[in-house]
Each structure stands twice: as C-alpha cells, then as structure tokens.
PDB file of C-alpha atoms in Angstrom:
ATOM      1  CA  MET A   1      -6.643 121.687 -72.181  1.00 92.00           C
ATOM      2  CA  LEU A   2      -8.915 119.475 -70.071  1.00 97.00           C
ATOM      3  CA  TYR A   3      -7.530 118.521 -66.641  1.00 97.00           C
ATOM      4  CA  ILE A   4      -8.576 115.461 -64.605  1.00 97.00           C
ATOM      5  CA  LYS A   5      -7.487 114.399 -61.135  1.00 96.00           C
ATOM      6  CA  ALA A   6      -6.046 110.871 -60.831  1.00 97.00           C
ATOM      7  CA  PRO A   7      -5.987 109.910 -57.125  1.00 97.00           C
ATOM      8  CA  ALA A   8      -3.966 107.088 -55.581  1.00 97.00           C
ATOM      9  CA  LYS A   9      -5.551 104.180 -53.730  1.00 97.00           C
ATOM     10  CA  ILE A  10      -4.618 102.138 -50.703  1.00 97.00           C
ATOM     11  CA  ASN A  11      -5.721  98.615 -49.823  1.00 97.00           C
ATOM     12  CA  LEU A  12      -7.422  98.342 -46.451  1.00 98.00           C
ATOM     13  CA  THR A  13      -7.549  94.596 -47.078  1.00 98.00           C
ATOM     14  CA  LEU A  14      -6.028  92.403 -49.773  1.00 98.00           C
ATOM     15  CA  ASP A  15      -6.830  88.709 -49.814  1.00 97.00           C
ATOM     16  CA  VAL A  16      -5.864  86.169 -52.467  1.00 96.00           C
ATOM     17  CA  LEU A  17      -8.136  83.131 -52.588  1.00 95.00           C
ATOM     18  CA  TYR A  18      -6.656  80.917 -55.320  1.00 92.00           C
ATOM     19  CA  LYS A  19      -4.987  80.915 -58.744  1.00 89.00           C
ATOM     20  CA  ARG A  20      -7.495  80.755 -61.573  1.00 90.00           C
ATOM     21  CA  PRO A  21      -7.273  78.666 -64.774  1.00 92.00           C
ATOM     22  CA  ASP A  22      -6.592  81.927 -66.719  1.00 89.00           C
ATOM     23  CA  HIS A  23      -3.460  82.412 -64.539  1.00 85.00           C
ATOM     24  CA  TYR A  24      -4.915  85.430 -62.740  1.00 87.00           C
ATOM     25  CA  HIS A  25      -5.412  85.235 -58.984  1.00 92.00           C
ATOM     26  CA  GLU A  26      -8.896  85.424 -57.479  1.00 95.00           C
ATOM     27  CA  VAL A  27      -8.778  88.340 -55.054  1.00 96.00           C
ATOM     28  CA  ASP A  28     -11.044  89.877 -52.446  1.00 97.00           C
ATOM     29  CA  MET A  29      -9.959  93.329 -51.313  1.00 97.00           C
ATOM     30  CA  ILE A  30     -11.141  96.677 -50.033  1.00 98.00           C
ATOM     31  CA  MET A  31      -9.667  99.766 -51.653  1.00 97.00           C
ATOM     32  CA  THR A  32     -10.173 103.463 -50.987  1.00 97.00           C
ATOM     33  CA  THR A  33      -8.921 106.589 -52.735  1.00 97.00           C
ATOM     34  CA  ILE A  34      -6.689 109.097 -50.968  1.00 97.00           C
ATOM     35  CA  ASP A  35      -5.824 112.737 -51.506  1.00 95.00           C
ATOM     36  CA  LEU A  36      -2.542 112.120 -53.307  1.00 97.00           C
ATOM     37  CA  SER A  37      -3.094 112.607 -57.013  1.00 97.00           C
ATOM     38  CA  ASP A  38      -1.501 112.850 -60.410  1.00 98.00           C
ATOM     39  CA  ARG A  39      -2.935 115.467 -62.752  1.00 98.00           C
ATOM     40  CA  ILE A  40      -3.808 114.456 -66.305  1.00 98.00           C
ATOM     41  CA  GLY A  41      -4.081 117.096 -69.029  1.00 98.00           C
ATOM     42  CA  LEU A  42      -5.794 116.193 -72.317  1.00 98.00           C
ATOM     43  CA  GLU A  43      -5.571 118.229 -75.517  1.00 98.00           C
ATOM     44  CA  ALA A  44      -7.201 117.135 -78.781  1.00 97.00           C
ATOM     45  CA  ARG A  45      -5.003 116.577 -81.842  1.00 97.00           C
ATOM     46  CA  GLN A  46      -6.146 116.414 -85.454  1.00 96.00           C
ATOM     47  CA  ASP A  47      -3.379 114.052 -86.622  1.00 97.00           C
ATOM     48  CA  GLY A  48      -4.671 110.927 -84.856  1.00 97.00           C
ATOM     49  CA  VAL A  49      -1.485 110.617 -82.771  1.00 98.00           C
ATOM     50  CA  ILE A  50      -1.463 109.717 -79.062  1.00 98.00           C
ATOM     51  CA  LYS A  51       1.376 111.588 -77.374  1.00 98.00           C
ATOM     52  CA  ILE A  52       2.456 111.198 -73.737  1.00 98.00           C
ATOM     53  CA  ILE A  53       4.156 114.216 -72.151  1.00 98.00           C
ATOM     54  CA  SER A  54       5.737 114.032 -68.687  1.00 97.00           C
ATOM     55  CA  ALA A  55       8.615 115.701 -66.887  1.00 96.00           C
ATOM     56  CA  ASP A  56       9.195 112.456 -64.953  1.00 94.00           C
ATOM     57  CA  ARG A  57      11.778 110.372 -66.803  1.00 92.00           C
ATOM     58  CA  PHE A  58      10.393 107.155 -65.290  1.00 91.00           C
ATOM     59  CA  VAL A  59       7.006 107.631 -66.996  1.00 95.00           C
ATOM     60  CA  PRO A  60       6.989 105.615 -70.246  1.00 95.00           C
ATOM     61  CA  SER A  61       5.927 107.585 -73.315  1.00 95.00           C
ATOM     62  CA  ASP A  62       4.828 104.621 -75.440  1.00 95.00           C
ATOM     63  CA  GLU A  63       2.320 101.749 -75.320  1.00 96.00           C
ATOM     64  CA  ARG A  64       3.723 100.581 -71.956  1.00 96.00           C
ATOM     65  CA  ASN A  65       1.951 103.576 -70.414  1.00 98.00           C
ATOM     66  CA  PHE A  66      -1.554 102.761 -69.138  1.00 98.00           C
ATOM     67  CA  ALA A  67      -2.860 106.215 -70.124  1.00 98.00           C
ATOM     68  CA  TYR A  68      -1.604 105.599 -73.668  1.00 98.00           C
ATOM     69  CA  GLN A  69      -3.332 102.189 -73.637  1.00 98.00           C
ATOM     70  CA  ALA A  70      -6.565 103.825 -72.459  1.00 98.00           C
ATOM     71  CA  ALA A  71      -6.516 106.359 -75.286  1.00 98.00           C
ATOM     72  CA  LYS A  72      -5.679 103.694 -77.890  1.00 98.00           C
ATOM     73  CA  LEU A  73      -8.464 101.441 -76.605  1.00 98.00           C
ATOM     74  CA  VAL A  74     -11.029 104.263 -76.876  1.00 98.00           C
ATOM     75  CA  GLN A  75      -9.745 105.222 -80.329  1.00 98.00           C
ATOM     76  CA  ASP A  76      -9.985 101.651 -81.615  1.00 98.00           C
ATOM     77  CA  THR A  77     -13.287 100.770 -79.927  1.00 98.00           C
ATOM     78  CA  TYR A  78     -15.173 103.871 -81.072  1.00 98.00           C
ATOM     79  CA  LYS A  79     -13.319 104.490 -84.383  1.00 97.00           C
ATOM     80  CA  ILE A  80     -12.078 107.912 -83.258  1.00 97.00           C
ATOM     81  CA  LYS A  81      -9.987 109.712 -85.884  1.00 97.00           C
ATOM     82  CA  GLU A  82      -8.722 112.423 -83.527  1.00 97.00           C
ATOM     83  CA  GLY A  83      -5.557 112.039 -81.487  1.00 98.00           C
ATOM     84  CA  VAL A  84      -4.715 113.394 -78.052  1.00 98.00           C
ATOM     85  CA  SER A  85      -1.751 114.819 -76.187  1.00 98.00           C
ATOM     86  CA  ILE A  86      -1.750 113.445 -72.620  1.00 98.00           C
ATOM     87  CA  THR A  87       0.258 115.424 -70.079  1.00 98.00           C
ATOM     88  CA  ILE A  88       0.970 113.491 -66.876  1.00 98.00           C
ATOM     89  CA  ASP A  89       2.047 115.521 -63.844  1.00 98.00           C
ATOM     90  CA  LYS A  90       3.187 112.866 -61.355  1.00 97.00           C
ATOM     91  CA  GLU A  91       2.681 113.156 -57.606  1.00 97.00           C
ATOM     92  CA  ILE A  92       1.964 109.472 -56.921  1.00 97.00           C
ATOM     93  CA  PRO A  93       5.200 107.469 -56.558  1.00 93.00           C
ATOM     94  CA  ILE A  94       5.831 105.028 -59.409  1.00 91.00           C
ATOM     95  CA  ALA A  95       5.716 101.235 -58.806  1.00 88.00           C
ATOM     96  CA  ALA A  96       4.555 101.849 -55.254  1.00 92.00           C
ATOM     97  CA  GLY A  97       1.423  99.724 -54.786  1.00 93.00           C
ATOM     98  CA  LEU A  98      -0.760 102.864 -55.023  1.00 96.00           C
ATOM     99  CA  ALA A  99      -2.244 102.263 -58.521  1.00 96.00           C
ATOM    100  CA  GLY A 100      -0.719 105.421 -59.998  1.00 96.00           C
ATOM    101  CA  GLY A 101      -0.611 104.046 -63.552  1.00 96.00           C
ATOM    102  CA  SER A 102      -4.107 102.581 -63.249  1.00 97.00           C
ATOM    103  CA  SER A 103      -5.479 105.872 -61.940  1.00 98.00           C
ATOM    104  CA  ASP A 104      -3.839 107.746 -64.832  1.00 98.00           C
ATOM    105  CA  ALA A 105      -5.591 105.354 -67.227  1.00 98.00           C
ATOM    106  CA  ALA A 106      -8.931 105.804 -65.446  1.00 98.00           C
ATOM    107  CA  ALA A 107      -8.610 109.592 -65.538  1.00 98.00           C
ATOM    108  CA  THR A 108      -7.761 109.396 -69.241  1.00 98.00           C
ATOM    109  CA  LEU A 109     -10.889 107.322 -69.890  1.00 98.00           C
ATOM    110  CA  ARG A 110     -13.082 109.778 -67.979  1.00 98.00           C
ATOM    111  CA  GLY A 111     -11.477 112.751 -69.696  1.00 98.00           C
ATOM    112  CA  LEU A 112     -11.689 111.364 -73.233  1.00 98.00           C
ATOM    113  CA  ASN A 113     -15.351 110.581 -72.629  1.00 98.00           C
ATOM    114  CA  GLU A 114     -15.810 114.337 -72.278  1.00 97.00           C
ATOM    115  CA  LEU A 115     -13.216 115.513 -74.824  1.00 97.00           C
ATOM    116  CA  TRP A 116     -14.522 113.254 -77.585  1.00 97.00           C
ATOM    117  CA  ASN A 117     -18.231 113.560 -76.616  1.00 96.00           C
ATOM    118  CA  LEU A 118     -18.714 109.812 -76.242  1.00 97.00           C
ATOM    119  CA  ASN A 119     -21.508 109.983 -73.612  1.00 97.00           C
ATOM    120  CA  LEU A 120     -20.452 106.675 -72.065  1.00 97.00           C
ATOM    121  CA  THR A 121     -21.712 105.740 -68.608  1.00 97.00           C
ATOM    122  CA  ILE A 122     -19.278 105.259 -65.757  1.00 96.00           C
ATOM    123  CA  ASP A 123     -20.055 101.512 -65.877  1.00 96.00           C
ATOM    124  CA  GLU A 124     -19.102 101.411 -69.563  1.00 97.00           C
ATOM    125  CA  LEU A 125     -15.855 103.239 -68.785  1.00 98.00           C
ATOM    126  CA  ALA A 126     -15.101 100.725 -66.027  1.00 97.00           C
ATOM    127  CA  GLU A 127     -15.667  97.834 -68.463  1.00 97.00           C
ATOM    128  CA  LEU A 128     -13.176  99.424 -70.850  1.00 98.00           C
ATOM    129  CA  GLY A 129     -10.747  99.890 -67.965  1.00 98.00           C
ATOM    130  CA  ALA A 130     -10.852  96.175 -67.126  1.00 97.00           C
ATOM    131  CA  GLN A 131      -9.178  95.498 -70.496  1.00 97.00           C
ATOM    132  CA  ILE A 132      -6.191  97.620 -69.413  1.00 97.00           C
ATOM    133  CA  GLY A 133      -5.526  96.458 -65.847  1.00 94.00           C
ATOM    134  CA  SER A 134      -7.205  94.923 -62.811  1.00 93.00           C
ATOM    135  CA  ASP A 135      -7.140  98.142 -60.733  1.00 95.00           C
ATOM    136  CA  VAL A 136      -8.431 100.422 -63.498  1.00 97.00           C
ATOM    137  CA  PRO A 137     -12.180  99.762 -62.962  1.00 97.00           C
ATOM    138  CA  PHE A 138     -11.892 100.703 -59.288  1.00 97.00           C
ATOM    139  CA  CYS A 139      -9.974 103.849 -60.229  1.00 98.00           C
ATOM    140  CA  VAL A 140     -12.705 104.787 -62.722  1.00 98.00           C
ATOM    141  CA  TYR A 141     -15.268 104.711 -59.895  1.00 97.00           C
ATOM    142  CA  GLY A 142     -13.062 105.970 -57.061  1.00 97.00           C
ATOM    143  CA  GLY A 143     -14.372 106.220 -53.499  1.00 96.00           C
ATOM    144  CA  THR A 144     -14.316 103.008 -51.452  1.00 97.00           C
ATOM    145  CA  ALA A 145     -15.176  99.554 -52.777  1.00 97.00           C
ATOM    146  CA  ARG A 146     -14.809  95.833 -52.408  1.00 98.00           C
ATOM    147  CA  ALA A 147     -13.082  94.403 -55.487  1.00 98.00           C
ATOM    148  CA  THR A 148     -13.369  90.721 -56.378  1.00 97.00           C
ATOM    149  CA  GLY A 149     -12.627  88.504 -59.383  1.00 96.00           C
ATOM    150  CA  ARG A 150      -9.199  89.621 -60.580  1.00 93.00           C
ATOM    151  CA  GLY A 151     -10.087  93.052 -59.175  1.00 94.00           C
ATOM    152  CA  GLU A 152     -12.544  94.150 -61.858  1.00 94.00           C
ATOM    153  CA  LYS A 153     -15.802  93.330 -60.005  1.00 96.00           C
ATOM    154  CA  ILE A 154     -16.604  96.427 -57.950  1.00 97.00           C
ATOM    155  CA  GLU A 155     -19.075  96.727 -55.074  1.00 97.00           C
ATOM    156  CA  GLU A 156     -19.435 100.260 -53.725  1.00 96.00           C
ATOM    157  CA  LEU A 157     -18.901 100.747 -49.974  1.00 97.00           C
ATOM    158  CA  PRO A 158     -19.490 103.742 -47.694  1.00 96.00           C
ATOM    159  CA  THR A 159     -16.655 106.113 -46.842  1.00 95.00           C
ATOM    160  CA  PRO A 160     -14.426 104.670 -44.065  1.00 96.00           C
ATOM    161  CA  PRO A 161     -14.213 106.347 -40.645  1.00 95.00           C
ATOM    162  CA  ASN A 162     -12.527 109.743 -40.880  1.00 93.00           C
ATOM    163  CA  CYS A 163      -8.769 109.587 -40.260  1.00 95.00           C
ATOM    164  CA  TRP A 164      -5.359 110.682 -41.455  1.00 96.00           C
ATOM    165  CA  ILE A 165      -3.044 108.546 -43.577  1.00 97.00           C
ATOM    166  CA  VAL A 166       0.752 108.651 -43.437  1.00 98.00           C
ATOM    167  CA  LEU A 167       2.443 107.014 -46.438  1.00 98.00           C
ATOM    168  CA  ALA A 168       6.098 106.033 -46.727  1.00 97.00           C
ATOM    169  CA  LYS A 169       7.771 104.506 -49.794  1.00 96.00           C
ATOM    170  CA  PRO A 170      11.323 103.156 -49.537  1.00 94.00           C
ATOM    171  CA  LYS A 171      13.757 103.605 -52.436  1.00 91.00           C
ATOM    172  CA  ILE A 172      13.041 100.229 -53.994  1.00 90.00           C
ATOM    173  CA  GLY A 173      10.824  98.909 -56.742  1.00 84.00           C
ATOM    174  CA  VAL A 174       8.691  95.812 -56.293  1.00 86.00           C
ATOM    175  CA  SER A 175       7.597  93.542 -59.132  1.00 86.00           C
ATOM    176  CA  THR A 176       3.929  92.632 -58.670  1.00 87.00           C
ATOM    177  CA  ALA A 177       4.467  89.512 -60.803  1.00 87.00           C
ATOM    178  CA  ASP A 178       7.351  88.382 -58.569  1.00 90.00           C
ATOM    179  CA  VAL A 179       5.293  88.933 -55.418  1.00 93.00           C
ATOM    180  CA  TYR A 180       2.320  86.955 -56.700  1.00 92.00           C
ATOM    181  CA  GLY A 181       4.724  84.327 -58.030  1.00 90.00           C
ATOM    182  CA  GLY A 182       6.228  83.912 -54.560  1.00 92.00           C
ATOM    183  CA  LEU A 183       2.877  83.713 -52.761  1.00 93.00           C
ATOM    184  CA  ARG A 184       2.099  80.434 -50.980  1.00 92.00           C
ATOM    185  CA  LEU A 185      -1.491  80.434 -49.736  1.00 88.00           C
ATOM    186  CA  ASP A 186      -1.122  77.493 -47.360  1.00 88.00           C
ATOM    187  CA  GLY A 187      -0.392  78.915 -43.945  1.00 83.00           C
ATOM    188  CA  VAL A 188      -0.971  82.628 -44.672  1.00 90.00           C
ATOM    189  CA  VAL A 189      -3.250  84.628 -42.390  1.00 91.00           C
ATOM    190  CA  HIS A 190      -6.210  85.823 -44.447  1.00 95.00           C
ATOM    191  CA  PRO A 191      -7.761  89.196 -43.581  1.00 96.00           C
ATOM    192  CA  ASN A 192     -11.335  89.244 -42.299  1.00 95.00           C
ATOM    193  CA  THR A 193     -12.899  91.210 -45.155  1.00 96.00           C
ATOM    194  CA  ALA A 194     -16.421  90.905 -43.740  1.00 96.00           C
ATOM    195  CA  LYS A 195     -15.271  92.379 -40.405  1.00 97.00           C
ATOM    196  CA  ALA A 196     -13.584  95.269 -42.218  1.00 98.00           C
ATOM    197  CA  ILE A 197     -16.768  96.005 -44.187  1.00 98.00           C
ATOM    198  CA  GLU A 198     -18.783  95.940 -40.954  1.00 98.00           C
ATOM    199  CA  ALA A 199     -16.317  98.418 -39.409  1.00 98.00           C
ATOM    200  CA  ILE A 200     -16.693 100.720 -42.432  1.00 97.00           C
ATOM    201  CA  ASP A 201     -20.500 100.446 -42.326  1.00 97.00           C
ATOM    202  CA  ASN A 202     -20.515 101.328 -38.616  1.00 97.00           C
ATOM    203  CA  LYS A 203     -17.845 104.050 -38.946  1.00 97.00           C
ATOM    204  CA  ASP A 204     -15.939 102.120 -36.248  1.00 98.00           C
ATOM    205  CA  TYR A 205     -12.327 103.321 -36.466  1.00 97.00           C
ATOM    206  CA  GLU A 206     -10.919 100.919 -33.854  1.00 98.00           C
ATOM    207  CA  ALA A 207     -12.568  97.892 -35.487  1.00 98.00           C
ATOM    208  CA  LEU A 208     -11.236  98.997 -38.874  1.00 98.00           C
ATOM    209  CA  CYS A 209      -7.702  99.253 -37.473  1.00 98.00           C
ATOM    210  CA  GLU A 210      -8.034  95.690 -36.158  1.00 97.00           C
ATOM    211  CA  SER A 211      -9.292  94.450 -39.553  1.00 97.00           C
ATOM    212  CA  LEU A 212      -6.469  95.598 -41.836  1.00 98.00           C
ATOM    213  CA  GLY A 213      -4.672  92.761 -43.626  1.00 97.00           C
ATOM    214  CA  ASN A 214      -2.689  92.017 -46.782  1.00 98.00           C
ATOM    215  CA  VAL A 215      -1.587  88.479 -47.676  1.00 97.00           C
ATOM    216  CA  LEU A 216       1.079  89.825 -50.061  1.00 97.00           C
ATOM    217  CA  GLU A 217       3.039  91.102 -47.060  1.00 96.00           C
ATOM    218  CA  SER A 218       4.055  87.475 -46.457  1.00 93.00           C
ATOM    219  CA  VAL A 219       6.159  87.709 -49.645  1.00 95.00           C
ATOM    220  CA  THR A 220       7.255  91.344 -49.906  1.00 95.00           C
ATOM    221  CA  LEU A 221       8.446  91.644 -46.290  1.00 94.00           C
ATOM    222  CA  LYS A 222      10.779  88.673 -46.797  1.00 93.00           C
ATOM    223  CA  LEU A 223      12.118  90.033 -50.087  1.00 92.00           C
ATOM    224  CA  HIS A 224      12.560  93.603 -48.812  1.00 93.00           C
ATOM    225  CA  PRO A 225      13.450  94.012 -45.101  1.00 93.00           C
ATOM    226  CA  GLU A 226      13.211  97.809 -45.476  1.00 93.00           C
ATOM    227  CA  VAL A 227       9.419  97.443 -45.750  1.00 95.00           C
ATOM    228  CA  SER A 228       9.355  95.637 -42.374  1.00 95.00           C
ATOM    229  CA  MET A 229      11.512  98.382 -40.897  1.00 95.00           C
ATOM    230  CA  ILE A 230       9.091 101.094 -42.029  1.00 96.00           C
ATOM    231  CA  LYS A 231       6.174  99.153 -40.543  1.00 97.00           C
ATOM    232  CA  GLU A 232       7.968  98.850 -37.209  1.00 97.00           C
ATOM    233  CA  GLN A 233       8.906 102.548 -37.227  1.00 96.00           C
ATOM    234  CA  MET A 234       5.325 103.629 -37.944  1.00 97.00           C
ATOM    235  CA  TYR A 235       4.039 101.622 -35.001  1.00 97.00           C
ATOM    236  CA  ARG A 236       6.821 102.933 -32.767  1.00 97.00           C
ATOM    237  CA  LEU A 237       6.026 106.518 -33.758  1.00 97.00           C
ATOM    238  CA  GLY A 238       2.361 106.106 -32.827  1.00 96.00           C
ATOM    239  CA  ALA A 239       0.285 104.971 -35.834  1.00 98.00           C
ATOM    240  CA  ASP A 240      -2.923 103.179 -34.832  1.00 98.00           C
ATOM    241  CA  ALA A 241      -2.653 100.554 -37.599  1.00 98.00           C
ATOM    242  CA  VAL A 242      -0.045  99.917 -40.294  1.00 98.00           C
ATOM    243  CA  LEU A 243      -0.245  97.967 -43.562  1.00 98.00           C
ATOM    244  CA  MET A 244       1.538  97.621 -46.877  1.00 97.00           C
ATOM    245  CA  SER A 245      -0.564  98.730 -49.868  1.00 97.00           C
ATOM    246  CA  GLY A 246      -0.918  96.385 -52.830  1.00 95.00           C
ATOM    247  CA  SER A 247       2.252  94.428 -53.569  1.00 94.00           C
ATOM    248  CA  GLY A 248       4.269  97.238 -51.976  1.00 94.00           C
ATOM    249  CA  PRO A 249       6.628  98.687 -51.192  1.00 96.00           C
ATOM    250  CA  THR A 250       4.566 101.642 -49.863  1.00 97.00           C
ATOM    251  CA  VAL A 251       3.431 101.321 -46.249  1.00 98.00           C
ATOM    252  CA  PHE A 252       0.622 103.385 -44.760  1.00 98.00           C
ATOM    253  CA  GLY A 253      -0.414 104.126 -41.199  1.00 98.00           C
ATOM    254  CA  LEU A 254      -3.861 105.154 -39.978  1.00 98.00           C
ATOM    255  CA  VAL A 255      -3.936 107.963 -37.419  1.00 97.00           C
ATOM    256  CA  ASP A 256      -7.042 109.474 -35.833  1.00 94.00           C
ATOM    257  CA  SER A 257      -5.318 112.676 -34.687  1.00 91.00           C
ATOM    258  CA  GLU A 258      -3.737 115.326 -36.910  1.00 90.00           C
ATOM    259  CA  ALA A 259      -1.277 116.248 -34.126  1.00 91.00           C
ATOM    260  CA  ARG A 260       0.225 112.731 -34.120  1.00 94.00           C
ATOM    261  CA  THR A 261       0.706 112.688 -37.892  1.00 96.00           C
ATOM    262  CA  ALA A 262       3.459 115.336 -37.645  1.00 95.00           C
ATOM    263  CA  ARG A 263       5.495 113.181 -35.264  1.00 95.00           C
ATOM    264  CA  ILE A 264       5.142 110.124 -37.505  1.00 97.00           C
ATOM    265  CA  TYR A 265       5.919 112.132 -40.651  1.00 97.00           C
ATOM    266  CA  ASN A 266       9.020 113.748 -39.159  1.00 96.00           C
ATOM    267  CA  GLY A 267      10.244 110.469 -37.680  1.00 96.00           C
ATOM    268  CA  LEU A 268       9.971 108.686 -41.030  1.00 96.00           C
ATOM    269  CA  ARG A 269      11.611 111.510 -42.981  1.00 93.00           C
ATOM    270  CA  GLY A 270      14.824 110.682 -41.153  1.00 84.00           C
ATOM    271  CA  PHE A 271      15.378 107.585 -43.285  1.00 83.00           C
ATOM    272  CA  CYS A 272      12.738 107.657 -46.028  1.00 90.00           C
ATOM    273  CA  ASP A 273      12.605 110.346 -48.741  1.00 88.00           C
ATOM    274  CA  GLU A 274       9.055 109.773 -49.960  1.00 95.00           C
ATOM    275  CA  VAL A 275       6.701 110.409 -47.038  1.00 97.00           C
ATOM    276  CA  TYR A 276       3.218 111.916 -47.358  1.00 97.00           C
ATOM    277  CA  THR A 277       0.405 112.909 -45.017  1.00 97.00           C
ATOM    278  CA  VAL A 278      -2.994 112.709 -46.730  1.00 96.00           C
ATOM    279  CA  ARG A 279      -6.712 112.341 -46.093  1.00 95.00           C
ATOM    280  CA  LEU A 280      -9.242 109.880 -47.450  1.00 90.00           C
ATOM    281  CA  LEU A 281     -11.208 111.151 -50.454  1.00 86.00           C
ATOM    282  CA  GLY A 282     -14.207 108.908 -49.940  1.00 74.00           C
ATOM    283  CA  GLU A 283     -16.411 110.288 -52.738  1.00 80.00           C
ATOM    284  CA  ARG A 284     -17.199 108.126 -55.730  1.00 88.00           C
ATOM    285  CA  ASN A 285     -16.755 109.606 -59.215  1.00 85.00           C
ATOM    286  CA  THR A 286     -19.903 110.376 -61.144  1.00 76.00           C
ATOM    287  CA  LEU A 287     -20.672 111.563 -64.654  1.00 68.00           C
ATOM    288  CA  ALA A 288     -23.376 113.949 -63.478  1.00 45.00           C
TER     289      ALA A 288
END
C-alpha cells in the first residue's frame, strides 16, 4: 500500500473579477496549504477496477468522487490496464471550503504517478488535475500560490509569515454553485491581492492580517448567519484576522501566539463541533 498526504487549503484572498463566456468565473486568489490532511492509500489491482474505500459515509464511492475521477483520467489518458483500490481516511471536513475532495484527487494523481511508473512531471500532473476541478492544480503543487484564470493558473509564492490557524466549521453544507450564482460584483469590496503578496514577500504578519479578503462572504454570510456568528466569536476571542475560506462555511482565524489559540479553540468548541488548531505547511510538493 502506498500512502500519500492530502492537505487542506485556505484562501488568504479570494477575488472574483467577472463571469467568462465559458460560464466559469475569472478569479484571482491566494491559497496556502495547512496541516490538516486526509490520508490516501493506493493499492494496485490486476482487474482494471477503480475502487473507493472509506469509513466516512459521506464520501462517494463512484465517479462523483474526485479521487475516482483522477484515477479514471490517468487510466484513460495513458491506457493503463491496471486498476487501483483507493482508501480515503478523512480528516478534512466535507463541503467545507477547504478543497478536501480536490486534495484527495491531487494526492491520487501524485501517488498513481509513482504506483504506475508514469514518470510525469509535477506540471503535467497539474495539467491533468485541471480537467477534474479548478482547485486540483493548486493541490498538486501545494505550498502557497496565487491562482488565476478559473483557478488553474498557478504562480508560486513564498511561505506566509509563521502563525497559527484556528478553523471552525458549522454544521451546514454550502453549495459553491449557489454562492457563485448569488454573487453580484457591483458594490462588493475586492481584496487587495497585490498588498497581500507584498505582505507574504516581506513576512509582514500585520500587513497580511490587514490584507485578507473574500468576495464570496458577501453571499454566504447572508445565506448562513451562523458563519457571521463564528466570525464575530473568533474576533471576540482574540484572533488577529478572520476570514471564510472558499465558498464556506469554514471560517479561519490567524493567531501569532500559540497561547491564544487555546482560548479561541475552547471558546468555539462551546457551540461548534468541528474546530481545529493547525499550522501552515508552506512547502511546495516536488517529485524529487
């Protein structure tokens, strides 16, 4: 069995510029991986079958699963006769705005590259990933990056200033399609992506905290008041900056002191079951 780590991501910025003729939205966002990960196990099969195995009943076991799609895409593209059993041990909350499914797909691509001796470059794996979902190329690379286009154009960035992350996910699911469908770009406050990149380049924690922004909050916070409540609680408990990740509903807070994370974590646990304290991963994946 070959095991691969599939880390979650958070959006430090998420800007939507316009709707494209292909019905995707043109985005400009900064993402970074965090130390909250699923674990993907891959085992070769001789019968050509792709089998998804997971103890989590919310993980689809068919072609709706991004890891399944990744394996099928590799099989079809490179005429692979072998099959694979894919075991998914979930730690990343599902439908949370943390790219759990996309990261599972990216880990599957990286793992099958090794299992099936394909010798593909990480750029080739990212190109494959773009056929599965907009966040998959970033998850193939990992680390920190600016993502543009529909999310598939990746520009590597340095690791952000060192800090702690507290995550909280309310007991709701959010439809990404509904959030984008409800987005009205006239009047929204766009994040200053260039300022955020400058803060990352300079390892300036305070400037980074001031630069966080996500235009999708303008929709999700209206649809789900519990997300607003978590944001308010995080600030009240002492987080330095607070933002929703992706289309939500997960909210994260940046904290520069480990001692303060315990207070925020404990305060949130009073009304939110899924709360995590994690660090930034920062390192980009390589095939070396």
